[in-house]
Amino acid sequence: LPAGVNELVRVYVAQKRKISDGDKLAGRHGNKGVIGKILPVEDMPFLPDGTPVDIILNTHGVPRRMNIGQILETHLGWVAKTGWNIEGNPEWAQNLPEDLQSAPADTRTATPVFDGAREEELTGLLSSTLPNRDGEVMVDGDGKARLFDGRSGEPFPYPVTVGYMYILKLHHLVDDKIHARSTGPYS
């Protein structure tokens, strides 16, 4: 503290702001991007049971950057959210502990990065997910689901990968960066 100052008070102001077009989001796997458009919920694509999709990610960001971890997180997120029940004794489930043969919805799961779930275990768990209230299993064994256009109600021509993943809002908000000038230097 400077001379003559007995007490220092620091005040931090926290505020909640809604995201807007141009704000930056990122996942846990180096996948980041800018919000292109925010649509009302009724215009978003939806699953056969009517559940709308929250975020649509650019599909070119996965193979180009080779961050396959986000696909693993999406699939395991879906399995954990819906729960699973492995019937019988399939070959892919031989190494799973007894307490993991079934789990209710909203179960917390984790897998090591390199020595974690194998592809056949993941497809087996996706095939063993519990049905929703209507008795439908939304996602097939390869992690894809039939989506419907929110505006027209027509199904999309191909199944789409759906699931749950953690998305962070970065501190690159468009409202903080907007800048205008009439004359003078660029900065």
mmCIF file with all atom_site columns, N, CA and C in Angstrom, residues 111-164:
data_model
loop_
_atom_site.group_PDB
_atom_site.id
_atom_site.type_symbol
_atom_site.label_atom_id
_atom_site.label_alt_id
_atom_site.label_comp_id
_atom_site.label_asym_id
_atom_site.label_entity_id
_atom_site.label_seq_id
_atom_site.pdbx_PDB_ins_code
_atom_site.Cartn_x
_atom_site.Cartn_y
_atom_site.Cartn_z
_atom_site.occupancy
_atom_site.B_iso_or_equiv
_atom_site.pdbx_formal_charge
_atom_site.auth_seq_id
_atom_site.auth_comp_id
_atom_site.auth_asym_id
_atom_site.auth_atom_id
_atom_site.pdbx_PDB_model_num
ATOM 1   N N  . THR A 1 111 ? -13.838 -41.766 -18.757 1.00 0.00 ? 111 THR A N  1
ATOM 2   C CA . THR A 1 111 ? -12.983 -42.790 -19.335 1.00 0.00 ? 111 THR A CA 1
ATOM 3   C C  . THR A 1 111 ? -11.591 -42.200 -19.534 1.00 0.00 ? 111 THR A C  1
ATOM 4   N N  . PRO A 1 112 ? -10.543 -42.983 -19.287 1.00 0.00 ? 112 PRO A N  1
ATOM 5   C CA . PRO A 1 112 ? -9.191  -42.464 -19.532 1.00 0.00 ? 112 PRO A CA 1
ATOM 6   C C  . PRO A 1 112 ? -9.002  -42.127 -21.009 1.00 0.00 ? 112 PRO A C  1
ATOM 7   N N  . VAL A 1 113 ? -8.073  -41.247 -21.279 1.00 0.00 ? 113 VAL A N  1
ATOM 8   C CA . VAL A 1 113 ? -7.902  -40.754 -22.639 1.00 0.00 ? 113 VAL A CA 1
ATOM 9   C C  . VAL A 1 113 ? -7.394  -41.850 -23.571 1.00 0.00 ? 113 VAL A C  1
ATOM 10  N N  . PHE A 1 114 ? -6.308  -42.501 -23.234 1.00 0.00 ? 114 PHE A N  1
ATOM 11  C CA . PHE A 1 114 ? -5.695  -43.452 -24.154 1.00 0.00 ? 114 PHE A CA 1
ATOM 12  C C  . PHE A 1 114 ? -6.089  -44.899 -23.872 1.00 0.00 ? 114 PHE A C  1
ATOM 13  N N  . ASP A 1 115 ? -6.249  -45.268 -22.618 1.00 0.00 ? 115 ASP A N  1
ATOM 14  C CA . ASP A 1 115 ? -6.592  -46.641 -22.266 1.00 0.00 ? 115 ASP A CA 1
ATOM 15  C C  . ASP A 1 115 ? -8.061  -46.752 -21.889 1.00 0.00 ? 115 ASP A C  1
ATOM 16  N N  . GLY A 1 116 ? -8.886  -45.916 -22.451 1.00 0.00 ? 116 GLY A N  1
ATOM 17  C CA . GLY A 1 116 ? -10.297 -45.861 -22.068 1.00 0.00 ? 116 GLY A CA 1
ATOM 18  C C  . GLY A 1 116 ? -11.166 -46.767 -22.917 1.00 0.00 ? 116 GLY A C  1
ATOM 19  N N  . ALA A 1 117 ? -12.378 -46.312 -23.156 1.00 0.00 ? 117 ALA A N  1
ATOM 20  C CA . ALA A 1 117 ? -13.376 -47.094 -23.879 1.00 0.00 ? 117 ALA A CA 1
ATOM 21  C C  . ALA A 1 117 ? -12.910 -47.363 -25.307 1.00 0.00 ? 117 ALA A C  1
ATOM 22  N N  . ARG A 1 118 ? -13.067 -48.610 -25.732 1.00 0.00 ? 118 ARG A N  1
ATOM 23  C CA . ARG A 1 118 ? -12.745 -48.985 -27.099 1.00 0.00 ? 118 ARG A CA 1
ATOM 24  C C  . ARG A 1 118 ? -13.964 -48.755 -27.987 1.00 0.00 ? 118 ARG A C  1
ATOM 25  N N  . GLU A 1 119 ? -13.743 -48.768 -29.286 1.00 0.00 ? 119 GLU A N  1
ATOM 26  C CA . GLU A 1 119 ? -14.819 -48.454 -30.232 1.00 0.00 ? 119 GLU A CA 1
ATOM 27  C C  . GLU A 1 119 ? -15.983 -49.431 -30.114 1.00 0.00 ? 119 GLU A C  1
ATOM 28  N N  . GLU A 1 120 ? -15.689 -50.722 -29.970 1.00 0.00 ? 120 GLU A N  1
ATOM 29  C CA . GLU A 1 120 ? -16.786 -51.699 -29.872 1.00 0.00 ? 120 GLU A CA 1
ATOM 30  C C  . GLU A 1 120 ? -17.567 -51.540 -28.567 1.00 0.00 ? 120 GLU A C  1
ATOM 31  N N  . GLU A 1 121 ? -16.883 -51.127 -27.498 1.00 0.00 ? 121 GLU A N  1
ATOM 32  C CA . GLU A 1 121 ? -17.600 -50.863 -26.240 1.00 0.00 ? 121 GLU A CA 1
ATOM 33  C C  . GLU A 1 121 ? -18.513 -49.652 -26.386 1.00 0.00 ? 121 GLU A C  1
ATOM 34  N N  . LEU A 1 122 ? -18.031 -48.640 -27.078 1.00 0.00 ? 122 LEU A N  1
ATOM 35  C CA . LEU A 1 122 ? -18.827 -47.433 -27.273 1.00 0.00 ? 122 LEU A CA 1
ATOM 36  C C  . LEU A 1 122 ? -20.051 -47.704 -28.146 1.00 0.00 ? 122 LEU A C  1
ATOM 37  N N  . THR A 1 123 ? -19.872 -48.420 -29.242 1.00 0.00 ? 123 THR A N  1
ATOM 38  C CA . THR A 1 123 ? -21.029 -48.742 -30.084 1.00 0.00 ? 123 THR A CA 1
ATOM 39  C C  . THR A 1 123 ? -21.985 -49.676 -29.359 1.00 0.00 ? 123 THR A C  1
ATOM 40  N N  . GLY A 1 124 ? -21.455 -50.583 -28.541 1.00 0.00 ? 124 GLY A N  1
ATOM 41  C CA . GLY A 1 124 ? -22.324 -51.455 -27.754 1.00 0.00 ? 124 GLY A CA 1
ATOM 42  C C  . GLY A 1 124 ? -23.134 -50.686 -26.730 1.00 0.00 ? 124 GLY A C  1
ATOM 43  N N  . LEU A 1 125 ? -22.498 -49.726 -26.052 1.00 0.00 ? 125 LEU A N  1
ATOM 44  C CA . LEU A 1 125 ? -23.228 -48.898 -25.090 1.00 0.00 ? 125 LEU A CA 1
ATOM 45  C C  . LEU A 1 125 ? -24.271 -48.031 -25.786 1.00 0.00 ? 125 LEU A C  1
ATOM 46  N N  . LEU A 1 126 ? -23.930 -47.491 -26.955 1.00 0.00 ? 126 LEU A N  1
ATOM 47  C CA . LEU A 1 126 ? -24.912 -46.696 -27.699 1.00 0.00 ? 126 LEU A CA 1
ATOM 48  C C  . LEU A 1 126 ? -26.107 -47.551 -28.109 1.00 0.00 ? 126 LEU A C  1
ATOM 49  N N  . SER A 1 127 ? -25.850 -48.813 -28.441 1.00 0.00 ? 127 SER A N  1
ATOM 50  C CA . SER A 1 127 ? -26.950 -49.718 -28.801 1.00 0.00 ? 127 SER A CA 1
ATOM 51  C C  . SER A 1 127 ? -27.752 -50.152 -27.586 1.00 0.00 ? 127 SER A C  1
ATOM 52  N N  . SER A 1 128 ? -27.184 -50.011 -26.389 1.00 0.00 ? 128 SER A N  1
ATOM 53  C CA . SER A 1 128 ? -27.852 -50.456 -25.161 1.00 0.00 ? 128 SER A CA 1
ATOM 54  C C  . SER A 1 128 ? -28.484 -49.315 -24.374 1.00 0.00 ? 128 SER A C  1
ATOM 55  N N  . THR A 1 129 ? -28.572 -48.118 -24.964 1.00 0.00 ? 129 THR A N  1
ATOM 56  C CA . THR A 1 129 ? -29.151 -46.993 -24.225 1.00 0.00 ? 129 THR A CA 1
ATOM 57  C C  . THR A 1 129 ? -30.617 -47.253 -23.928 1.00 0.00 ? 129 THR A C  1
ATOM 58  N N  . LEU A 1 130 ? -31.058 -46.679 -22.833 1.00 0.00 ? 130 LEU A N  1
ATOM 59  C CA . LEU A 1 130 ? -32.442 -46.865 -22.402 1.00 0.00 ? 130 LEU A CA 1
ATOM 60  C C  . LEU A 1 130 ? -33.388 -46.057 -23.280 1.00 0.00 ? 130 LEU A C  1
ATOM 61  N N  . PRO A 1 131 ? -34.593 -46.555 -23.508 1.00 0.00 ? 131 PRO A N  1
ATOM 62  C CA . PRO A 1 131 ? -35.562 -45.786 -24.306 1.00 0.00 ? 131 PRO A CA 1
ATOM 63  C C  . PRO A 1 131 ? -36.102 -44.602 -23.513 1.00 0.00 ? 131 PRO A C  1
ATOM 64  N N  . ASN A 1 132 ? -36.688 -43.655 -24.233 1.00 0.00 ? 132 ASN A N  1
ATOM 65  C CA . ASN A 1 132 ? -37.303 -42.502 -23.568 1.00 0.00 ? 132 ASN A CA 1
ATOM 66  C C  . ASN A 1 132 ? -38.686 -42.885 -23.042 1.00 0.00 ? 132 ASN A C  1
ATOM 67  N N  . ARG A 1 133 ? -39.471 -41.898 -22.621 1.00 0.00 ? 133 ARG A N  1
ATOM 68  C CA . ARG A 1 133 ? -40.792 -42.185 -22.045 1.00 0.00 ? 133 ARG A CA 1
ATOM 69  C C  . ARG A 1 133 ? -41.744 -42.835 -23.040 1.00 0.00 ? 133 ARG A C  1
ATOM 70  N N  . ASP A 1 134 ? -41.524 -42.567 -24.334 1.00 0.00 ? 134 ASP A N  1
ATOM 71  C CA . ASP A 1 134 ? -42.385 -43.143 -25.365 1.00 0.00 ? 134 ASP A CA 1
ATOM 72  C C  . ASP A 1 134 ? -41.931 -44.536 -25.782 1.00 0.00 ? 134 ASP A C  1
ATOM 73  N N  . GLY A 1 135 ? -40.858 -45.031 -25.193 1.00 0.00 ? 135 GLY A N  1
ATOM 74  C CA . GLY A 1 135 ? -40.347 -46.353 -25.539 1.00 0.00 ? 135 GLY A CA 1
ATOM 75  C C  . GLY A 1 135 ? -39.434 -46.354 -26.749 1.00 0.00 ? 135 GLY A C  1
ATOM 76  N N  . GLU A 1 136 ? -39.013 -45.179 -27.218 1.00 0.00 ? 136 GLU A N  1
ATOM 77  C CA . GLU A 1 136 ? -38.149 -45.094 -28.389 1.00 0.00 ? 136 GLU A CA 1
ATOM 78  C C  . GLU A 1 136 ? -36.692 -44.925 -27.964 1.00 0.00 ? 136 GLU A C  1
ATOM 79  N N  . VAL A 1 137 ? -35.799 -45.579 -28.690 1.00 0.00 ? 137 VAL A N  1
ATOM 80  C CA . VAL A 1 137 ? -34.368 -45.346 -28.529 1.00 0.00 ? 137 VAL A CA 1
ATOM 81  C C  . VAL A 1 137 ? -33.993 -44.342 -29.612 1.00 0.00 ? 137 VAL A C  1
ATOM 82  N N  . MET A 1 138 ? -33.535 -43.166 -29.206 1.00 0.00 ? 138 MET A N  1
ATOM 83  C CA . MET A 1 138 ? -33.334 -42.057 -30.147 1.00 0.00 ? 138 MET A CA 1
ATOM 84  C C  . MET A 1 138 ? -32.100 -42.223 -31.025 1.00 0.00 ? 138 MET A C  1
ATOM 85  N N  . VAL A 1 139 ? -31.018 -42.796 -30.471 1.00 0.00 ? 139 VAL A N  1
ATOM 86  C CA . VAL A 1 139 ? -29.740 -42.863 -31.179 1.00 0.00 ? 139 VAL A CA 1
ATOM 87  C C  . VAL A 1 139 ? -29.407 -44.316 -31.471 1.00 0.00 ? 139 VAL A C  1
ATOM 88  N N  . ASP A 1 140 ? -28.924 -44.581 -32.686 1.00 0.00 ? 140 ASP A N  1
ATOM 89  C CA . ASP A 1 140 ? -28.557 -45.953 -33.036 1.00 0.00 ? 140 ASP A CA 1
ATOM 90  C C  . ASP A 1 140 ? -27.122 -46.250 -32.608 1.00 0.00 ? 140 ASP A C  1
ATOM 91  N N  . GLY A 1 141 ? -26.619 -47.402 -32.991 1.00 0.00 ? 141 GLY A N  1
ATOM 92  C CA . GLY A 1 141 ? -25.310 -47.861 -32.530 1.00 0.00 ? 141 GLY A CA 1
ATOM 93  C C  . GLY A 1 141 ? -24.140 -47.017 -32.985 1.00 0.00 ? 141 GLY A C  1
ATOM 94  N N  . ASP A 1 142 ? -24.298 -46.265 -34.080 1.00 0.00 ? 142 ASP A N  1
ATOM 95  C CA . ASP A 1 142 ? -23.192 -45.416 -34.515 1.00 0.00 ? 142 ASP A CA 1
ATOM 96  C C  . ASP A 1 142 ? -23.315 -43.986 -34.009 1.00 0.00 ? 142 ASP A C  1
ATOM 97  N N  . GLY A 1 143 ? -24.250 -43.733 -33.098 1.00 0.00 ? 143 GLY A N  1
ATOM 98  C CA . GLY A 1 143 ? -24.365 -42.428 -32.457 1.00 0.00 ? 143 GLY A CA 1
ATOM 99  C C  . GLY A 1 143 ? -25.138 -41.402 -33.246 1.00 0.00 ? 143 GLY A C  1
ATOM 100 N N  . LYS A 1 144 ? -25.866 -41.844 -34.251 1.00 0.00 ? 144 LYS A N  1
ATOM 101 C CA . LYS A 1 144 ? -26.610 -40.905 -35.087 1.00 0.00 ? 144 LYS A CA 1
ATOM 102 C C  . LYS A 1 144 ? -28.104 -41.060 -34.857 1.00 0.00 ? 144 LYS A C  1
ATOM 103 N N  . ALA A 1 145 ? -28.814 -39.961 -35.067 1.00 0.00 ? 145 ALA A N  1
ATOM 104 C CA . ALA A 1 145 ? -30.262 -39.960 -34.876 1.00 0.00 ? 145 ALA A CA 1
ATOM 105 C C  . ALA A 1 145 ? -30.916 -39.257 -36.055 1.00 0.00 ? 145 ALA A C  1
ATOM 106 N N  . ARG A 1 146 ? -32.166 -39.583 -36.275 1.00 0.00 ? 146 ARG A N  1
ATOM 107 C CA . ARG A 1 146 ? -32.954 -38.911 -37.310 1.00 0.00 ? 146 ARG A CA 1
ATOM 108 C C  . ARG A 1 146 ? -33.403 -37.567 -36.745 1.00 0.00 ? 146 ARG A C  1
ATOM 109 N N  . LEU A 1 147 ? -33.048 -36.482 -37.421 1.00 0.00 ? 147 LEU A N  1
ATOM 110 C CA . LEU A 1 147 ? -33.460 -35.146 -37.010 1.00 0.00 ? 147 LEU A CA 1
ATOM 111 C C  . LEU A 1 147 ? -34.491 -34.597 -37.983 1.00 0.00 ? 147 LEU A C  1
ATOM 112 N N  . PHE A 1 148 ? -35.342 -33.713 -37.464 1.00 0.00 ? 148 PHE A N  1
ATOM 113 C CA . PHE A 1 148 ? -36.377 -33.084 -38.272 1.00 0.00 ? 148 PHE A CA 1
ATOM 114 C C  . PHE A 1 148 ? -36.133 -31.583 -38.313 1.00 0.00 ? 148 PHE A C  1
ATOM 115 N N  . ASP A 1 149 ? -36.404 -30.986 -39.467 1.00 0.00 ? 149 ASP A N  1
ATOM 116 C CA . ASP A 1 149 ? -36.246 -29.545 -39.629 1.00 0.00 ? 149 ASP A CA 1
ATOM 117 C C  . ASP A 1 149 ? -37.283 -28.828 -38.780 1.00 0.00 ? 149 ASP A C  1
ATOM 118 N N  . GLY A 1 150 ? -36.844 -27.871 -37.970 1.00 0.00 ? 150 GLY A N  1
ATOM 119 C CA . GLY A 1 150 ? -37.758 -27.159 -37.088 1.00 0.00 ? 150 GLY A CA 1
ATOM 120 C C  . GLY A 1 150 ? -38.709 -26.239 -37.819 1.00 0.00 ? 150 GLY A C  1
ATOM 121 N N  . ARG A 1 151 ? -38.355 -25.796 -39.011 1.00 0.00 ? 151 ARG A N  1
ATOM 122 C CA . ARG A 1 151 ? -39.210 -24.878 -39.760 1.00 0.00 ? 151 ARG A CA 1
ATOM 123 C C  . ARG A 1 151 ? -40.248 -25.613 -40.586 1.00 0.00 ? 151 ARG A C  1
ATOM 124 N N  . SER A 1 152 ? -39.827 -26.668 -41.286 1.00 0.00 ? 152 SER A N  1
ATOM 125 C CA . SER A 1 152 ? -40.765 -27.373 -42.168 1.00 0.00 ? 152 SER A CA 1
ATOM 126 C C  . SER A 1 152 ? -41.336 -28.638 -41.539 1.00 0.00 ? 152 SER A C  1
ATOM 127 N N  . GLY A 1 153 ? -40.639 -29.216 -40.552 1.00 0.00 ? 153 GLY A N  1
ATOM 128 C CA . GLY A 1 153 ? -41.085 -30.469 -39.958 1.00 0.00 ? 153 GLY A CA 1
ATOM 129 C C  . GLY A 1 153 ? -40.658 -31.692 -40.742 1.00 0.00 ? 153 GLY A C  1
ATOM 130 N N  . GLU A 1 154 ? -39.986 -31.490 -41.866 1.00 0.00 ? 154 GLU A N  1
ATOM 131 C CA . GLU A 1 154 ? -39.519 -32.601 -42.702 1.00 0.00 ? 154 GLU A CA 1
ATOM 132 C C  . GLU A 1 154 ? -38.253 -33.211 -42.103 1.00 0.00 ? 154 GLU A C  1
ATOM 133 N N  . PRO A 1 155 ? -38.077 -34.529 -42.242 1.00 0.00 ? 155 PRO A N  1
ATOM 134 C CA . PRO A 1 155 ? -36.830 -35.136 -41.745 1.00 0.00 ? 155 PRO A CA 1
ATOM 135 C C  . PRO A 1 155 ? -35.650 -34.761 -42.641 1.00 0.00 ? 155 PRO A C  1
ATOM 136 N N  . PHE A 1 156 ? -34.482 -34.632 -42.039 1.00 0.00 ? 156 PHE A N  1
ATOM 137 C CA . PHE A 1 156 ? -33.277 -34.410 -42.824 1.00 0.00 ? 156 PHE A CA 1
ATOM 138 C C  . PHE A 1 156 ? -32.952 -35.697 -43.580 1.00 0.00 ? 156 PHE A C  1
ATOM 139 N N  . PRO A 1 157 ? -32.279 -35.590 -44.740 1.00 0.00 ? 157 PRO A N  1
ATOM 140 C CA . PRO A 1 157 ? -32.064 -36.790 -45.556 1.00 0.00 ? 157 PRO A CA 1
ATOM 141 C C  . PRO A 1 157 ? -31.162 -37.845 -44.921 1.00 0.00 ? 157 PRO A C  1
ATOM 142 N N  . TYR A 1 158 ? -30.247 -37.442 -44.050 1.00 0.00 ? 158 TYR A N  1
ATOM 143 C CA . TYR A 1 158 ? -29.315 -38.392 -43.455 1.00 0.00 ? 158 TYR A CA 1
ATOM 144 C C  . TYR A 1 158 ? -29.350 -38.274 -41.935 1.00 0.00 ? 158 TYR A C  1
ATOM 145 N N  . PRO A 1 159 ? -29.070 -39.372 -41.224 1.00 0.00 ? 159 PRO A N  1
ATOM 146 C CA . PRO A 1 159 ? -28.964 -39.279 -39.759 1.00 0.00 ? 159 PRO A CA 1
ATOM 147 C C  . PRO A 1 159 ? -27.796 -38.375 -39.364 1.00 0.00 ? 159 PRO A C  1
ATOM 148 N N  . VAL A 1 160 ? -27.920 -37.756 -38.201 1.00 0.00 ? 160 VAL A N  1
ATOM 149 C CA . VAL A 1 160 ? -26.945 -36.771 -37.726 1.00 0.00 ? 160 VAL A CA 1
ATOM 150 C C  . VAL A 1 160 ? -26.425 -37.208 -36.361 1.00 0.00 ? 160 VAL A C  1
ATOM 151 N N  . THR A 1 161 ? -25.130 -37.009 -36.115 1.00 0.00 ? 161 THR A N  1
ATOM 152 C CA . THR A 1 161 ? -24.551 -37.303 -34.805 1.00 0.00 ? 161 THR A CA 1
ATOM 153 C C  . THR A 1 161 ? -25.093 -36.320 -33.776 1.00 0.00 ? 161 THR A C  1
ATOM 154 N N  . VAL A 1 162 ? -25.683 -36.851 -32.711 1.00 0.00 ? 162 VAL A N  1
ATOM 155 C CA . VAL A 1 162 ? -26.203 -36.010 -31.629 1.00 0.00 ? 162 VAL A CA 1
ATOM 156 C C  . VAL A 1 162 ? -25.665 -36.531 -30.307 1.00 0.00 ? 162 VAL A C  1
ATOM 157 N N  . GLY A 1 163 ? -25.622 -35.666 -29.315 1.00 0.00 ? 163 GLY A N  1
ATOM 158 C CA . GLY A 1 163 ? -25.156 -36.071 -27.998 1.00 0.00 ? 163 GLY A CA 1
ATOM 159 C C  . GLY A 1 163 ? -24.989 -34.862 -27.109 1.00 0.00 ? 163 GLY A C  1
ATOM 160 N N  . TYR A 1 164 ? -24.308 -35.072 -26.001 1.00 0.00 ? 164 TYR A N  1
ATOM 161 C CA . TYR A 1 164 ? -24.087 -34.024 -25.015 1.00 0.00 ? 164 TYR A CA 1
ATOM 162 C C  . TYR A 1 164 ? -22.594 -33.779 -24.885 1.00 0.00 ? 164 TYR A C  1
#
